[in-house]
Amino acid sequence: MRRVLPLALVALGSIASAVAYFAKDTFLLCLPVDWHDHIAPAERDAVAESRGMVATEFDNSRRAFPVVGATCRATVSPIIDGDGNTGPSYRGAVEIVNGPLTAAVVAGLAVAVLGLVAYVWSLSRSTSTASRGSTVDLPDRQDILASLESRLDVLEAIDLATEWRTDVFRVIEAAPDPATARRSLRELLQVSEPGANAVLAMQLRRLTTSERDALRADVEALRAEHRQLSGRTPDDH
């Protein structure tokens, strides 16, 4: 989602700029031009008393992006009398800029650039986060590994106890006190003290088939997670 929004801004800004730039063709942009202003001064009075003027051979061209405007060119032939006679032709050119549409084009470009910058930033942030996984986050990963190892130590001890349940019951029953039972379990199962304590606190429901299966699945899942975080393979010891 963080990358979709910037791309949407790029698309919307680009479309808005294109629509604003081509909103008017060159004819409409040049239509307001008053070619009377470009008639030679000596002929202007005669034109004012006549029927107007004739502008022919329009040759308009659009201004370079992002300016919305046109270079308006026309051959102007003034009508200087009531019989329709024209004076000398004038080749005129006028530069037109549509301010509101140009502002709309620039605004659309700004939105598109903003979206592009946000998209590049999101990509660089993702790359930076991935690269920090094995360096900056190392202390956090060590803490996670230590927690996994502690849980794995306990669950493996309980798993062993369910497999050796007959011997475990015998050792516990023969022990005069919990401390002796703990030492005997550590020797029998070759587990740590926390593991032996977990065996002593184990509930009898752990011996049921479904509980044993679930326990083994948990142990395998923790082992896989530990290998992934430590970078070891299943063949490593």
Short mmCIF file of N, CA and C in Angstrom, two decimals, residues 54-150:
data_model
loop_
_atom_site.label_atom_id
_atom_site.label_comp_id
_atom_site.label_asym_id
_atom_site.label_seq_id
_atom_site.Cartn_x
_atom_site.Cartn_y
_atom_site.Cartn_z
N VAL A 54 -8.94 41.14 -42.93
CA VAL A 54 -8.96 39.71 -43.25
C VAL A 54 -7.63 39.12 -42.83
N ALA A 55 -7.66 38.07 -42.06
CA ALA A 55 -6.43 37.38 -41.66
C ALA A 55 -6.43 36.00 -42.30
N THR A 56 -5.44 35.69 -43.07
CA THR A 56 -5.38 34.42 -43.79
C THR A 56 -4.06 33.72 -43.50
N GLU A 57 -3.99 32.45 -43.99
CA GLU A 57 -2.76 31.65 -43.86
C GLU A 57 -2.30 31.56 -42.40
N PHE A 58 -3.21 31.11 -41.56
CA PHE A 58 -2.83 30.91 -40.16
C PHE A 58 -1.75 29.84 -40.05
N ASP A 59 -0.76 30.10 -39.26
CA ASP A 59 0.33 29.14 -39.05
C ASP A 59 0.69 29.16 -37.57
N ASN A 60 -0.16 28.54 -36.75
CA ASN A 60 0.03 28.57 -35.30
C ASN A 60 0.82 27.36 -34.83
N SER A 61 1.60 27.54 -33.83
CA SER A 61 2.36 26.42 -33.25
C SER A 61 2.26 26.48 -31.73
N ARG A 62 2.22 25.31 -31.11
CA ARG A 62 2.06 25.22 -29.65
C ARG A 62 3.38 25.53 -28.96
N ARG A 63 3.29 26.20 -27.82
CA ARG A 63 4.48 26.51 -27.03
C ARG A 63 5.04 25.24 -26.40
N ALA A 64 6.33 25.26 -26.08
CA ALA A 64 6.99 24.09 -25.51
C ALA A 64 6.43 23.77 -24.13
N PHE A 65 6.30 22.48 -23.83
CA PHE A 65 5.84 22.01 -22.53
C PHE A 65 6.78 22.54 -21.46
N PRO A 66 6.29 23.00 -20.33
CA PRO A 66 4.92 22.90 -19.80
C PRO A 66 4.08 24.17 -20.01
N VAL A 67 4.56 25.09 -20.84
CA VAL A 67 3.81 26.32 -21.04
C VAL A 67 2.62 26.05 -21.95
N VAL A 68 1.43 26.41 -21.49
CA VAL A 68 0.24 26.28 -22.31
C VAL A 68 0.07 27.58 -23.08
N GLY A 69 0.29 27.54 -24.36
CA GLY A 69 0.21 28.75 -25.18
C GLY A 69 0.52 28.41 -26.62
N ALA A 70 0.65 29.44 -27.41
CA ALA A 70 0.90 29.24 -28.83
C ALA A 70 1.63 30.43 -29.40
N THR A 71 2.36 30.18 -30.46
CA THR A 71 2.91 31.25 -31.28
C THR A 71 1.94 31.42 -32.45
N CYS A 72 1.19 32.50 -32.44
CA CYS A 72 0.13 32.72 -33.42
C CYS A 72 0.71 33.51 -34.61
N ARG A 73 0.61 32.93 -35.78
CA ARG A 73 1.12 33.58 -36.99
C ARG A 73 -0.02 33.69 -38.02
N ALA A 74 -0.09 34.80 -38.69
CA ALA A 74 -1.10 34.98 -39.73
C ALA A 74 -0.65 36.06 -40.71
N THR A 75 -1.14 35.92 -41.93
CA THR A 75 -0.92 36.97 -42.92
C THR A 75 -2.12 37.90 -42.87
N VAL A 76 -1.91 39.14 -42.49
CA VAL A 76 -2.99 40.11 -42.29
C VAL A 76 -3.10 41.01 -43.52
N SER A 77 -4.29 41.04 -44.11
CA SER A 77 -4.54 41.92 -45.26
C SER A 77 -5.65 42.88 -44.89
N PRO A 78 -5.38 44.16 -44.60
CA PRO A 78 -6.41 45.11 -44.18
C PRO A 78 -7.32 45.53 -45.34
N ILE A 79 -8.60 45.66 -45.09
CA ILE A 79 -9.56 46.19 -46.07
C ILE A 79 -9.60 47.70 -45.87
N ILE A 80 -9.21 48.43 -46.87
CA ILE A 80 -9.02 49.87 -46.70
C ILE A 80 -10.12 50.72 -47.30
N ASP A 81 -11.08 50.09 -47.98
CA ASP A 81 -12.19 50.91 -48.47
C ASP A 81 -13.45 50.07 -48.56
N GLY A 82 -14.55 50.76 -48.87
CA GLY A 82 -15.83 50.08 -48.91
C GLY A 82 -15.98 49.12 -50.06
N ASP A 83 -15.11 49.21 -51.05
CA ASP A 83 -15.20 48.28 -52.18
C ASP A 83 -14.48 46.96 -51.90
N GLY A 84 -13.92 46.81 -50.74
CA GLY A 84 -13.25 45.57 -50.39
C GLY A 84 -11.80 45.51 -50.82
N ASN A 85 -11.26 46.64 -51.25
CA ASN A 85 -9.85 46.65 -51.62
C ASN A 85 -8.98 46.52 -50.37
N THR A 86 -7.90 45.76 -50.49
CA THR A 86 -7.01 45.52 -49.35
C THR A 86 -5.70 46.25 -49.55
N GLY A 87 -5.12 46.54 -48.40
CA GLY A 87 -3.82 47.17 -48.43
C GLY A 87 -2.71 46.12 -48.42
N PRO A 88 -1.47 46.57 -48.23
CA PRO A 88 -0.34 45.64 -48.22
C PRO A 88 -0.50 44.60 -47.10
N SER A 89 -0.15 43.35 -47.42
CA SER A 89 -0.25 42.28 -46.42
C SER A 89 0.82 42.43 -45.35
N TYR A 90 0.43 41.99 -44.15
CA TYR A 90 1.36 42.05 -43.01
C TYR A 90 1.50 40.66 -42.42
N ARG A 91 2.73 40.17 -42.28
CA ARG A 91 2.99 38.86 -41.69
C ARG A 91 3.23 39.04 -40.21
N GLY A 92 2.22 38.68 -39.39
CA GLY A 92 2.32 38.93 -37.96
C GLY A 92 2.51 37.68 -37.13
N ALA A 93 3.09 37.86 -35.96
CA ALA A 93 3.30 36.75 -35.02
C ALA A 93 3.11 37.27 -33.60
N VAL A 94 2.34 36.54 -32.81
CA VAL A 94 2.05 36.95 -31.43
C VAL A 94 2.25 35.73 -30.52
N GLU A 95 2.92 35.95 -29.38
CA GLU A 95 3.12 34.88 -28.40
C GLU A 95 1.99 34.92 -27.37
N ILE A 96 1.31 33.78 -27.19
CA ILE A 96 0.19 33.70 -26.27
C ILE A 96 0.53 32.70 -25.16
N VAL A 97 0.23 33.05 -23.92
CA VAL A 97 0.40 32.15 -22.77
C VAL A 97 -0.89 32.13 -21.97
N ASN A 98 -1.42 30.94 -21.73
CA ASN A 98 -2.61 30.80 -20.90
C ASN A 98 -2.16 30.51 -19.46
N GLY A 99 -2.25 31.53 -18.62
CA GLY A 99 -1.74 31.42 -17.25
C GLY A 99 -2.39 30.33 -16.42
N PRO A 100 -3.74 30.26 -16.32
CA PRO A 100 -4.38 29.24 -15.47
C PRO A 100 -4.05 27.81 -15.91
N LEU A 101 -4.08 27.56 -17.23
CA LEU A 101 -3.78 26.20 -17.69
C LEU A 101 -2.30 25.86 -17.47
N THR A 102 -1.43 26.84 -17.65
CA THR A 102 -0.01 26.60 -17.37
C THR A 102 0.20 26.27 -15.90
N ALA A 103 -0.49 26.98 -15.03
CA ALA A 103 -0.40 26.69 -13.59
C ALA A 103 -0.91 25.29 -13.28
N ALA A 104 -1.97 24.87 -13.99
CA ALA A 104 -2.50 23.52 -13.78
C ALA A 104 -1.48 22.47 -14.23
N VAL A 105 -0.79 22.71 -15.34
CA VAL A 105 0.23 21.77 -15.80
C VAL A 105 1.35 21.66 -14.79
N VAL A 106 1.82 22.80 -14.28
CA VAL A 106 2.91 22.81 -13.30
C VAL A 106 2.48 22.11 -12.02
N ALA A 107 1.24 22.33 -11.58
CA ALA A 107 0.74 21.67 -10.37
C ALA A 107 0.69 20.16 -10.56
N GLY A 108 0.22 19.72 -11.73
CA GLY A 108 0.18 18.29 -12.00
C GLY A 108 1.57 17.69 -12.00
N LEU A 109 2.54 18.41 -12.60
CA LEU A 109 3.93 17.92 -12.59
C LEU A 109 4.48 17.84 -11.17
N ALA A 110 4.13 18.81 -10.34
CA ALA A 110 4.60 18.80 -8.95
C ALA A 110 4.06 17.58 -8.20
N VAL A 111 2.79 17.26 -8.43
CA VAL A 111 2.19 16.08 -7.79
C VAL A 111 2.89 14.81 -8.27
N ALA A 112 3.15 14.74 -9.58
CA ALA A 112 3.81 13.55 -10.14
C ALA A 112 5.22 13.40 -9.58
N VAL A 113 5.96 14.51 -9.50
CA VAL A 113 7.32 14.46 -8.95
C VAL A 113 7.29 14.06 -7.48
N LEU A 114 6.33 14.60 -6.74
CA LEU A 114 6.20 14.23 -5.32
C LEU A 114 5.93 12.74 -5.16
N GLY A 115 5.03 12.20 -6.01
CA GLY A 115 4.76 10.77 -5.95
C GLY A 115 5.97 9.95 -6.31
N LEU A 116 6.75 10.40 -7.30
CA LEU A 116 7.95 9.67 -7.70
C LEU A 116 8.99 9.67 -6.60
N VAL A 117 9.16 10.82 -5.95
CA VAL A 117 10.11 10.89 -4.83
C VAL A 117 9.69 9.97 -3.70
N ALA A 118 8.38 9.96 -3.40
CA ALA A 118 7.89 9.08 -2.33
C ALA A 118 8.09 7.62 -2.68
N TYR A 119 7.90 7.27 -3.95
CA TYR A 119 8.08 5.88 -4.37
C TYR A 119 9.55 5.46 -4.25
N VAL A 120 10.46 6.32 -4.72
CA VAL A 120 11.90 6.01 -4.62
C VAL A 120 12.31 5.91 -3.17
N TRP A 121 11.76 6.79 -2.33
CA TRP A 121 12.10 6.74 -0.90
C TRP A 121 11.63 5.44 -0.27
N SER A 122 10.42 4.98 -0.65
CA SER A 122 9.91 3.72 -0.09
C SER A 122 10.78 2.55 -0.52
N LEU A 123 11.26 2.58 -1.77
CA LEU A 123 12.14 1.51 -2.25
C LEU A 123 13.46 1.51 -1.49
N SER A 124 14.04 2.70 -1.32
CA SER A 124 15.32 2.78 -0.62
C SER A 124 15.18 2.38 0.84
N ARG A 125 14.02 2.72 1.42
CA ARG A 125 13.80 2.35 2.83
C ARG A 125 13.69 0.84 2.98
N SER A 126 13.00 0.19 2.03
CA SER A 126 12.87 -1.27 2.08
C SER A 126 14.23 -1.94 1.92
N THR A 127 15.04 -1.41 0.99
CA THR A 127 16.38 -1.96 0.77
C THR A 127 17.25 -1.77 1.99
N SER A 128 17.14 -0.58 2.60
CA SER A 128 17.94 -0.30 3.79
C SER A 128 17.55 -1.20 4.95
N THR A 129 16.23 -1.43 5.10
CA THR A 129 15.76 -2.30 6.18
C THR A 129 16.25 -3.73 5.99
N ALA A 130 16.22 -4.20 4.74
CA ALA A 130 16.69 -5.55 4.46
C ALA A 130 18.17 -5.69 4.72
N SER A 131 18.94 -4.64 4.36
CA SER A 131 20.39 -4.71 4.56
C SER A 131 20.77 -4.64 6.03
N ARG A 132 19.90 -4.00 6.82
CA ARG A 132 20.19 -3.91 8.26
C ARG A 132 19.86 -5.19 9.01
N GLY A 133 19.22 -6.14 8.33
CA GLY A 133 18.77 -7.35 9.01
C GLY A 133 19.88 -8.13 9.65
N SER A 134 21.07 -8.13 9.02
CA SER A 134 22.18 -8.93 9.52
C SER A 134 23.21 -8.10 10.27
N THR A 135 23.00 -6.77 10.42
CA THR A 135 24.00 -5.94 11.09
C THR A 135 23.39 -5.17 12.25
N VAL A 136 22.58 -4.17 11.94
CA VAL A 136 22.04 -3.32 12.99
C VAL A 136 21.14 -4.10 13.93
N ASP A 137 20.38 -5.05 13.39
CA ASP A 137 19.43 -5.80 14.21
C ASP A 137 20.06 -7.01 14.90
N LEU A 138 21.40 -7.11 14.85
CA LEU A 138 22.06 -8.28 15.42
C LEU A 138 21.78 -8.47 16.91
N PRO A 139 21.85 -7.40 17.74
CA PRO A 139 21.54 -7.61 19.17
C PRO A 139 20.12 -8.13 19.39
N ASP A 140 19.16 -7.58 18.68
CA ASP A 140 17.79 -8.05 18.82
C ASP A 140 17.67 -9.51 18.41
N ARG A 141 18.36 -9.88 17.35
CA ARG A 141 18.29 -11.26 16.89
C ARG A 141 18.93 -12.21 17.90
N GLN A 142 19.99 -11.76 18.55
CA GLN A 142 20.62 -12.59 19.58
C GLN A 142 19.66 -12.82 20.75
N ASP A 143 18.91 -11.78 21.11
CA ASP A 143 17.93 -11.94 22.18
C ASP A 143 16.85 -12.95 21.79
N ILE A 144 16.40 -12.86 20.51
CA ILE A 144 15.38 -13.80 20.04
C ILE A 144 15.93 -15.22 20.05
N LEU A 145 17.18 -15.37 19.61
CA LEU A 145 17.80 -16.70 19.59
C LEU A 145 17.91 -17.26 21.01
N ALA A 146 18.27 -16.40 21.96
CA ALA A 146 18.40 -16.87 23.35
C ALA A 146 17.04 -17.32 23.88
N SER A 147 15.99 -16.58 23.54
CA SER A 147 14.65 -16.96 23.99
C SER A 147 14.22 -18.28 23.35
N LEU A 148 14.52 -18.43 22.05
CA LEU A 148 14.17 -19.68 21.37
C LEU A 148 14.90 -20.86 21.99
N GLU A 149 16.18 -20.66 22.27
CA GLU A 149 16.97 -21.76 22.85
C GLU A 149 16.45 -22.16 24.22
N SER A 150 16.00 -21.17 25.00
CA SER A 150 15.46 -21.47 26.32
C SER A 150 14.16 -22.28 26.20
#
